[in-house]
PDB file of C-alpha atoms and ligand atoms in Angstrom:
ATOM      1  CA  UNK B 283     110.072  91.699  91.381  1.00 95.00           C
ATOM      2  CA  UNK B 284     108.893  88.190  91.999  1.00 97.00           C
ATOM      3  CA  UNK B 285     106.594  86.348  89.572  1.00 98.00           C
ATOM      4  CA  UNK B 286     104.533  83.427  90.805  1.00 98.00           C
ATOM      5  CA  UNK B 287     102.904  81.461  87.989  1.00 98.00           C
ATOM      6  CA  UNK B 288      99.811  79.483  88.849  1.00 98.00           C
ATOM      7  CA  UNK B 289      97.756  76.972  86.943  1.00 98.00           C
ATOM      8  CA  UNK B 290      94.489  78.856  87.095  1.00 98.00           C
ATOM      9  CA  UNK B 291      92.388  81.521  88.829  1.00 98.00           C
ATOM     10  CA  UNK B 292      91.678  79.281  91.832  1.00 98.00           C
ATOM     11  CA  UNK B 293      95.350  78.646  92.471  1.00 98.00           C
ATOM     12  CA  UNK B 294      96.172  82.345  91.995  1.00 98.00           C
ATOM     13  CA  UNK B 295      93.537  83.234  94.593  1.00 98.00           C
ATOM     14  CA  UNK B 296      94.852  80.616  96.986  1.00 98.00           C
ATOM     15  CA  UNK B 297      98.454  81.812  96.677  1.00 98.00           C
ATOM     16  CA  UNK B 298      97.430  85.443  97.162  1.00 98.00           C
ATOM     17  CA  UNK B 299      95.163  84.562 100.079  1.00 98.00           C
ATOM     18  CA  UNK B 300      97.921  82.611 101.812  1.00 98.00           C
ATOM     19  CA  UNK B 301     100.362  85.532 101.499  1.00 98.00           C
ATOM     20  CA  UNK B 302      97.803  87.987 102.925  1.00 98.00           C
ATOM     21  CA  UNK B 303      96.868  85.732 105.846  1.00 98.00           C
ATOM     22  CA  UNK B 304     100.536  85.227 106.684  1.00 98.00           C
ATOM     23  CA  UNK B 305     101.033  89.007 106.746  1.00 98.00           C
ATOM     24  CA  UNK B 306      97.995  89.527 108.993  1.00 98.00           C
ATOM     25  CA  UNK B 307      99.199  86.843 111.368  1.00 98.00           C
ATOM     26  CA  UNK B 308     102.622  88.452 111.704  1.00 98.00           C
ATOM     27  CA  UNK B 309     101.141  91.967 111.980  1.00 98.00           C
ATOM     28  CA  UNK B 310      97.570  91.818 113.360  1.00 98.00           C
ATOM     29  CA  UNK B 311      97.173  95.617 113.045  1.00 98.00           C
ATOM     30  CA  UNK B 312      98.262  95.656 109.401  1.00 98.00           C
ATOM     31  CA  UNK B 313      96.911  98.226 106.941  1.00 98.00           C
ATOM     32  CA  UNK B 314      95.790  96.466 103.788  1.00 98.00           C
ATOM     33  CA  UNK B 315      95.187  98.245 100.500  1.00 98.00           C
ATOM     34  CA  UNK B 316      92.177  96.673  98.823  1.00 98.00           C
ATOM     35  CA  UNK B 317      91.169  96.356  95.193  1.00 98.00           C
ATOM     36  CA  UNK B 318      87.848  95.559  93.567  1.00 97.00           C
ATOM     37  CA  UNK B 319      86.892  93.788  90.346  1.00 95.00           C
ATOM     38  CA  UNK B 320      86.659  90.133  89.357  1.00 96.00           C
ATOM     39  CA  UNK B 321      90.346  89.456  89.949  1.00 98.00           C
ATOM     40  CA  UNK B 322      90.571  89.715  93.778  1.00 98.00           C
ATOM     41  CA  UNK B 323      87.170  88.100  94.421  1.00 98.00           C
ATOM     42  CA  UNK B 324      88.586  84.580  94.763  1.00 98.00           C
ATOM     43  CA  UNK B 325      91.281  85.903  97.099  1.00 98.00           C
ATOM     44  CA  UNK B 326      88.597  87.488  99.265  1.00 98.00           C
ATOM     45  CA  UNK B 327      86.712  84.170  99.288  1.00 98.00           C
ATOM     46  CA  UNK B 328      89.890  82.560 100.593  1.00 98.00           C
ATOM     47  CA  UNK B 329      90.206  85.190 103.364  1.00 98.00           C
ATOM     48  CA  UNK B 330      86.597  84.559 104.408  1.00 98.00           C
ATOM     49  CA  UNK B 331      87.114  80.804 104.404  1.00 98.00           C
ATOM     50  CA  UNK B 332      90.322  81.177 106.422  1.00 98.00           C
ATOM     51  CA  UNK B 333      88.659  83.541 108.909  1.00 98.00           C
ATOM     52  CA  UNK B 334      85.801  81.104 109.465  1.00 98.00           C
ATOM     53  CA  UNK B 335      87.888  77.951 109.673  1.00 98.00           C
ATOM     54  CA  UNK B 336      91.167  79.174 111.203  1.00 98.00           C
ATOM     55  CA  UNK B 337      89.928  82.200 113.118  1.00 98.00           C
ATOM     56  CA  UNK B 338      92.333  84.770 111.636  1.00 98.00           C
ATOM     57  CA  UNK B 339      91.283  87.948 113.389  1.00 98.00           C
ATOM     58  CA  UNK B 340      90.431  91.228 111.657  1.00 98.00           C
ATOM     59  CA  UNK B 341      89.733  93.072 114.889  1.00 97.00           C
ATOM     60  CA  UNK B 342      92.738  95.362 114.434  1.00 98.00           C
ATOM     61  CA  UNK B 343      93.204  95.151 110.669  1.00 98.00           C
ATOM     62  CA  UNK B 344      92.682  98.417 108.793  1.00 98.00           C
ATOM     63  CA  UNK B 345      91.794  98.638 105.135  1.00 98.00           C
ATOM     64  CA  UNK B 346      91.966 101.384 102.530  1.00 98.00           C
ATOM     65  CA  UNK B 347      90.458 100.837  99.109  1.00 98.00           C
ATOM     66  CA  UNK B 348      92.049 102.054  95.927  1.00 98.00           C
ATOM     67  CA  UNK B 349      89.116 103.757  94.332  1.00 98.00           C
ATOM     68  CA  UNK B 350      85.398 104.471  94.016  1.00 98.00           C
ATOM     69  CA  UNK B 351      83.063 105.651  91.292  1.00 98.00           C
ATOM     70  CA  UNK B 352      81.895 109.226  91.517  1.00 98.00           C
ATOM     71  CA  UNK B 353      78.156 109.604  91.955  1.00 97.00           C
ATOM     72  CA  UNK B 354      77.308 106.133  93.238  1.00 97.00           C
ATOM     73  CA  UNK B 355      76.118 106.045  96.849  1.00 97.00           C
ATOM     74  CA  UNK B 356      77.383 103.250  99.111  1.00 96.00           C
ATOM     75  CA  UNK B 357      74.031 101.424  98.777  1.00 97.00           C
ATOM     76  CA  UNK B 358      74.298 101.223  94.991  1.00 97.00           C
ATOM     77  CA  UNK B 359      75.091  97.622  94.041  1.00 96.00           C
ATOM     78  CA  UNK B 360      77.716  98.840  91.572  1.00 97.00           C
ATOM     79  CA  UNK B 361      79.576 100.980  94.073  1.00 98.00           C
ATOM     80  CA  UNK B 362      82.859  99.664  95.440  1.00 98.00           C
ATOM     81  CA  UNK B 363      81.487 100.274  98.952  1.00 98.00           C
ATOM     82  CA  UNK B 364      78.802  97.712  98.172  1.00 98.00           C
ATOM     83  CA  UNK B 365      81.290  95.322  96.537  1.00 98.00           C
ATOM     84  CA  UNK B 366      83.566  95.332  99.560  1.00 98.00           C
ATOM     85  CA  UNK B 367      80.742  94.941 102.043  1.00 98.00           C
ATOM     86  CA  UNK B 368      79.126  92.056 100.132  1.00 98.00           C
ATOM     87  CA  UNK B 369      82.267  90.221  99.084  1.00 98.00           C
ATOM     88  CA  UNK B 370      84.444  90.678 102.137  1.00 98.00           C
ATOM     89  CA  UNK B 371      83.794  92.964 105.075  1.00 98.00           C
ATOM     90  CA  UNK B 372      80.466  91.605 106.287  1.00 97.00           C
ATOM     91  CA  UNK B 373      82.004  88.117 106.542  1.00 98.00           C
ATOM     92  CA  UNK B 374      85.083  89.087 108.557  1.00 97.00           C
ATOM     93  CA  UNK B 375      83.807  90.740 111.737  1.00 93.00           C
ATOM     94  CA  UNK B 376      85.848  93.795 110.844  1.00 97.00           C
ATOM     95  CA  UNK B 377      84.725  97.074 112.358  1.00 95.00           C
ATOM     96  CA  UNK B 378      83.311  99.519 109.802  1.00 95.00           C
ATOM     97  CA  UNK B 379      85.415 102.291 111.369  1.00 97.00           C
ATOM     98  CA  UNK B 380      88.553 100.509 110.246  1.00 98.00           C
ATOM     99  CA  UNK B 381      87.545 100.098 106.602  1.00 98.00           C
ATOM    100  CA  UNK B 382      88.073 103.088 104.350  1.00 98.00           C
ATOM    101  CA  UNK B 383      86.914 103.762 100.799  1.00 98.00           C
ATOM    102  CA  UNK B 384      86.925 107.119  99.013  1.00 98.00           C
ATOM    103  CA  UNK B 385      83.518 108.789  99.155  1.00 98.00           C
ATOM    104  CA  UNK B 386      82.336 109.248  95.582  1.00 98.00           C
ATOM    105  CA  UNK B 387      79.358 111.323  96.716  1.00 98.00           C
ATOM    106  CA  UNK B 388      81.283 113.825  98.842  1.00 98.00           C
ATOM    107  CA  UNK B 389      80.018 117.384  98.239  1.00 97.00           C
ATOM    108  CA  UNK B 390      83.568 118.622  97.700  1.00 98.00           C
ATOM    109  CA  UNK B 391      85.458 115.950  95.815  1.00 98.00           C
ATOM    110  CA  UNK B 392      88.786 117.773  95.839  1.00 98.00           C
ATOM    111  CA  UNK B 393      88.610 117.972  99.600  1.00 98.00           C
ATOM    112  CA  UNK B 394      87.706 114.295  99.700  1.00 98.00           C
ATOM    113  CA  UNK B 395      90.907 113.479  97.776  1.00 98.00           C
ATOM    114  CA  UNK B 396      92.963 115.467 100.303  1.00 98.00           C
ATOM    115  CA  UNK B 397      91.144 113.819 103.209  1.00 98.00           C
ATOM    116  CA  UNK B 398      91.892 110.374 101.799  1.00 98.00           C
ATOM    117  CA  UNK B 399      95.595 111.093 101.308  1.00 98.00           C
ATOM    118  CA  UNK B 400      95.812 112.394 104.868  1.00 98.00           C
ATOM    119  CA  UNK B 401      93.955 109.361 106.174  1.00 98.00           C
ATOM    120  CA  UNK B 402      96.475 107.009 104.561  1.00 98.00           C
ATOM    121  CA  UNK B 403      99.301 109.036 106.091  1.00 98.00           C
ATOM    122  CA  UNK B 404      97.630 108.993 109.509  1.00 98.00           C
ATOM    123  CA  UNK B 405      97.328 105.224 109.290  1.00 98.00           C
ATOM    124  CA  UNK B 406     101.074 105.069 108.778  1.00 98.00           C
ATOM    125  CA  UNK B 407     100.814 104.112 105.105  1.00 98.00           C
ATOM    126  CA  UNK B 408      99.702 100.913 103.426  1.00 98.00           C
ATOM    127  CA  UNK B 409     101.613  97.802 104.445  1.00 98.00           C
ATOM    128  CA  UNK B 410     100.368  95.538 101.676  1.00 99.00           C
ATOM    129  CA  UNK B 411      98.534  96.791  98.600  1.00 99.00           C
ATOM    130  CA  UNK B 412      96.506  94.313  96.554  1.00 98.00           C
ATOM    131  CA  UNK B 413      96.182  95.288  92.892  1.00 98.00           C
ATOM    132  CA  UNK B 414      94.469  94.098  89.769  1.00 98.00           C
ATOM    133  CA  UNK B 415      95.253  95.505  86.346  1.00 98.00           C
ATOM    134  CA  UNK B 416      93.109  96.870  83.536  1.00 95.00           C
ATOM    135  CA  UNK B 417      93.635  95.670  79.971  1.00 94.00           C
ATOM    136  CA  UNK B 418      95.111  99.085  79.201  1.00 94.00           C
ATOM    137  CA  UNK B 419      97.492  98.775  82.133  1.00 97.00           C
ATOM    138  CA  UNK B 420      95.477 100.881  84.564  1.00 96.00           C
ATOM    139  CA  UNK B 421      95.989 100.347  88.285  1.00 98.00           C
ATOM    140  CA  UNK B 422      93.286 101.598  90.607  1.00 97.00           C
ATOM    141  CA  UNK B 423      91.601 103.916  88.149  1.00 96.00           C
ATOM    142  CA  UNK B 424      94.838 105.523  86.988  1.00 97.00           C
ATOM    143  CA  UNK B 425      94.375 105.533  83.248  1.00 95.00           C
ATOM    144  CA  UNK B 426      97.205 105.725  80.668  1.00 96.00           C
ATOM    145  CA  UNK B 427      98.821 109.163  80.779  1.00 97.00           C
ATOM    146  CA  UNK B 428      98.422 109.622  84.540  1.00 97.00           C
ATOM    147  CA  UNK B 429     101.592 111.210  85.986  1.00 98.00           C
ATOM    148  CA  UNK B 430     103.599 108.865  88.178  1.00 98.00           C
ATOM    149  CA  UNK B 431     103.681 111.727  90.704  1.00 98.00           C
ATOM    150  CA  UNK B 432      99.870 111.677  91.111  1.00 98.00           C
ATOM    151  CA  UNK B 433      98.244 111.458  94.535  1.00 98.00           C
ATOM    152  CA  UNK B 434      94.586 110.652  95.240  1.00 98.00           C
ATOM    153  CA  UNK B 435      92.687 112.418  92.475  1.00 98.00           C
ATOM    154  CA  UNK B 436      89.593 112.576  90.320  1.00 98.00           C
ATOM    155  CA  UNK B 437      89.789 110.814  86.966  1.00 97.00           C
ATOM    156  CA  UNK B 438      87.789 110.729  83.786  1.00 96.00           C
ATOM    157  CA  UNK B 439      87.405 107.062  82.957  1.00 95.00           C
ATOM    158  CA  UNK B 440      88.738 105.875  79.607  1.00 90.00           C
ATOM    159  CA  UNK B 441      86.074 104.654  77.203  1.00 93.00           C
ATOM    160  CA  UNK B 442      87.586 101.137  77.116  1.00 91.00           C
ATOM    161  CA  UNK B 443      87.533 100.979  80.929  1.00 91.00           C
ATOM    162  CA  UNK B 444      83.860 101.987  80.960  1.00 95.00           C
ATOM    163  CA  UNK B 445      83.158  99.339  78.321  1.00 94.00           C
ATOM    164  CA  UNK B 446      85.058  96.661  80.270  1.00 91.00           C
ATOM    165  CA  UNK B 447      83.211  97.547  83.480  1.00 92.00           C
ATOM    166  CA  UNK B 448      79.800  97.846  81.789  1.00 95.00           C
ATOM    167  CA  UNK B 449      79.393  94.077  82.278  1.00 92.00           C
ATOM    168  CA  UNK B 450      78.252  94.841  85.825  1.00 92.00           C
ATOM    169  CA  UNK B 451      75.725  97.514  84.784  1.00 95.00           C
ATOM    170  CA  UNK B 452      72.492  97.340  82.764  1.00 94.00           C
ATOM    171  CA  UNK B 453      74.031  99.433  80.013  1.00 94.00           C
ATOM    172  CA  UNK B 454      77.185 101.425  79.345  1.00 96.00           C
ATOM    173  CA  UNK B 455      75.231 104.644  79.876  1.00 95.00           C
ATOM    174  CA  UNK B 456      74.898 103.740  83.545  1.00 96.00           C
ATOM    175  CA  UNK B 457      78.677 103.372  84.038  1.00 97.00           C
ATOM    176  CA  UNK B 458      79.923 106.511  85.793  1.00 98.00           C
ATOM    177  CA  UNK B 459      82.213 108.743  83.768  1.00 97.00           C
ATOM    178  CA  UNK B 460      84.430 109.699  86.702  1.00 98.00           C
ATOM    179  CA  UNK B 461      86.054 108.109  89.714  1.00 98.00           C
ATOM    180  CA  UNK B 462      88.286 108.920  92.684  1.00 98.00           C
ATOM    181  CA  UNK B 463      91.456 106.891  92.832  1.00 98.00           C
ATOM    182  CA  UNK B 464      94.632 106.713  94.852  1.00 98.00           C
ATOM    183  CA  UNK B 465      97.349 108.139  92.629  1.00 98.00           C
ATOM    184  CA  UNK B 466     100.345 106.265  91.302  1.00 98.00           C
ATOM    185  CA  UNK B 467     102.632 107.947  93.856  1.00 98.00           C
ATOM    186  CA  UNK B 468     100.178 106.972  96.612  1.00 98.00           C
ATOM    187  CA  UNK B 469     100.236 103.353  95.449  1.00 98.00           C
ATOM    188  CA  UNK B 470     104.024 103.301  95.165  1.00 98.00           C
ATOM    189  CA  UNK B 471     104.342 104.372  98.801  1.00 98.00           C
ATOM    190  CA  UNK B 472     102.855 101.045  99.924  1.00 98.00           C
ATOM    191  CA  UNK B 473     105.494  98.982 101.628  1.00 98.00           C
ATOM    192  CA  UNK B 474     104.618  95.900  99.613  1.00 98.00           C
ATOM    193  CA  UNK B 475     102.495  95.245  96.541  1.00 98.00           C
ATOM    194  CA  UNK B 476     100.675  92.138  95.378  1.00 98.00           C
ATOM    195  CA  UNK B 477      99.616  92.334  91.726  1.00 98.00           C
ATOM    196  CA  UNK B 478      97.095  89.718  90.607  1.00 98.00           C
ATOM    197  CA  UNK B 479      96.601  88.920  86.936  1.00 98.00           C
ATOM    198  CA  UNK B 480      94.241  86.312  85.582  1.00 98.00           C
ATOM    199  CA  UNK B 481      92.859  85.306  82.206  1.00 98.00           C
ATOM    200  CA  UNK B 482      93.762  85.488  78.564  1.00 98.00           C
ATOM    201  CA  UNK B 483      92.273  88.965  78.234  1.00 97.00           C
ATOM    202  CA  UNK B 484      95.094  90.207  80.513  1.00 98.00           C
ATOM    203  CA  UNK B 485      97.889  88.334  78.697  1.00 98.00           C
ATOM    204  CA  UNK B 486      98.900  91.328  76.592  1.00 98.00           C
ATOM    205  CA  UNK B 487      98.906  93.597  79.635  1.00 98.00           C
ATOM    206  CA  UNK B 488     101.170  91.153  81.475  1.00 98.00           C
ATOM    207  CA  UNK B 489     103.503  90.921  78.475  1.00 98.00           C
ATOM    208  CA  UNK B 490     103.730  94.711  78.327  1.00 98.00           C
ATOM    209  CA  UNK B 491     104.257  94.880  82.069  1.00 98.00           C
ATOM    210  CA  UNK B 492     107.085  92.334  81.999  1.00 97.00           C
ATOM    211  CA  UNK B 493     108.837  93.387  78.808  1.00 97.00           C
ATOM    212  CA  UNK B 494     107.725  96.915  78.049  1.00 97.00           C
ATOM    213  CA  UNK B 495     109.421 100.107  79.084  1.00 97.00           C
ATOM    214  CA  UNK B 496     108.515 102.169  82.139  1.00 98.00           C
ATOM    215  CA  UNK B 497     106.150 104.785  80.800  1.00 98.00           C
ATOM    216  CA  UNK B 498     103.162 106.833  81.926  1.00 98.00           C
ATOM    217  CA  UNK B 499     101.374 105.423  78.862  1.00 98.00           C
ATOM    218  CA  UNK B 500     101.186 102.139  80.748  1.00 98.00           C
ATOM    219  CA  UNK B 501     100.430 102.957  84.405  1.00 98.00           C
ATOM    220  CA  UNK B 502     101.303  99.522  85.827  1.00 98.00           C
ATOM    221  CA  UNK B 503     104.877  99.943  84.570  1.00 98.00           C
ATOM    222  CA  UNK B 504     105.401 102.360  87.495  1.00 98.00           C
ATOM    223  CA  UNK B 505     105.432  99.312  89.751  1.00 98.00           C
ATOM    224  CA  UNK B 506     108.805  98.372  88.321  1.00 97.00           C
ATOM    225  CA  UNK B 507     110.201 101.281  90.353  1.00 93.00           C
ATOM    226  CA  UNK B 508     109.039  99.545  93.538  1.00 98.00           C
ATOM    227  CA  UNK B 509     111.318  97.074  95.292  1.00 97.00           C
ATOM    228  CA  UNK B 510     108.699  94.802  96.896  1.00 98.00           C
ATOM    229  CA  UNK B 511     106.314  93.670  94.175  1.00 98.00           C
ATOM    230  CA  UNK B 512     104.987  90.140  93.863  1.00 98.00           C
ATOM    231  CA  UNK B 513     103.035  89.298  90.728  1.00 98.00           C
ATOM    232  CA  UNK B 514     100.772  86.268  90.815  1.00 98.00           C
ATOM    233  CA  UNK B 515      99.567  85.350  87.349  1.00 98.00           C
ATOM    234  CA  UNK B 516      97.717  82.321  86.075  1.00 98.00           C
ATOM    235  CA  UNK B 517      98.631  80.262  83.024  1.00 98.00           C
ATOM    236  CA  UNK B 518      96.148  82.041  80.735  1.00 98.00           C
ATOM    237  CA  UNK B 519      97.549  85.458  81.648  1.00 98.00           C
ATOM    238  CA  UNK B 520     101.093  84.121  81.124  1.00 98.00           C
ATOM    239  CA  UNK B 521     100.281  83.092  77.538  1.00 98.00           C
ATOM    240  CA  UNK B 522     102.939  85.404  76.024  1.00 98.00           C
ATOM    241  CA  UNK B 523     105.634  85.247  78.674  1.00 96.00           C
TER     242      UNK B 523
HETATM  243  C1  GLP K 633      88.645  98.260  87.591  1.00 65.81           C
HETATM  244  C2  GLP K 633      89.267  98.670  88.942  1.00 65.81           C
HETATM  245  C3  GLP K 633      90.685  98.177  89.054  1.00 65.81           C
HETATM  246  C4  GLP K 633      90.755  96.733  88.596  1.00 65.81           C
HETATM  247  C5  GLP K 633      90.479  96.650  87.117  1.00 65.81           C
HETATM  248  C6  GLP K 633      90.419  95.240  86.582  1.00 65.81           C
HETATM  249  O1  GLP K 633      88.419  99.303  86.737  1.00 65.81           O
HETATM  250  N1  GLP K 633      89.212 100.043  89.212  1.00 65.81           N
HETATM  251  O2  GLP K 633      91.120  98.329  90.391  1.00 65.81           O
HETATM  252  O3  GLP K 633      92.022  96.208  88.841  1.00 65.81           O
HETATM  253  O4  GLP K 633      89.309  97.347  86.764  1.00 65.81           O
HETATM  254  O5  GLP K 633      89.227  94.619  86.926  1.00 65.81           O
HETATM  255  P1  GLP K 633      88.947  93.102  86.836  1.00 65.81           P
HETATM  256  O6  GLP K 633      89.696  92.469  87.947  1.00 65.81           O
HETATM  257  O7  GLP K 633      87.463  92.955  87.002  1.00 65.81           O
HETATM  258  O8  GLP K 633      89.432  92.646  85.505  1.00 65.81           O
END
């Protein structure tokens, strides 16, 4: 595992953005695994800036997102479909057919999980997976206790995750109780992983990740079983390491 320490969020985003652009340039038909949340937003801004000023092409790039809330249609401003469209896709001239996000309003959610797993397989797997981390160590929406053998599945969101994410909603009651997420095994099959960690509120999670044991109680610890992980963390997140 490689750890890149950066001064702040801006530098973390820049470093991550540069790595992603380099990968796209060496493999223009790359399959990228995308994350949502505040953490990757700056990285996405970098990709947009680079696309506009350097012309990096997304014509053949394919994307698969980690997760989506159950019950929120794509038009809902809190859905991850909306997040990705607003914060990235609409600025990149990327064809909608090549961007994939689990459908949280599918009539048969179990079938949707199977479809998503198959889709990732059909794409030949994820080449580079971008990840954030929850304060409780969740990756995607894999909450503590999720088996490392899990594939794309339906989760009940932990109360602290709903509280953390309620900042985007009018009230916590509006935060969905369930989500679809790639499983830990799905994530670990990515050829390469880029884990982004920013801010003091993630410092304990980073400490646990670096020094703690590998345990299903702390989902991100599964990444230690992967041989191509780069962690980019800013100074605030590195407070305890
Ligand atoms: C959400 C997402 C995760 C994300 C995490 C941290 O629940 N499902 O993919 O990594 O929370 O979010 P943030 O980057 O906003 O702190």
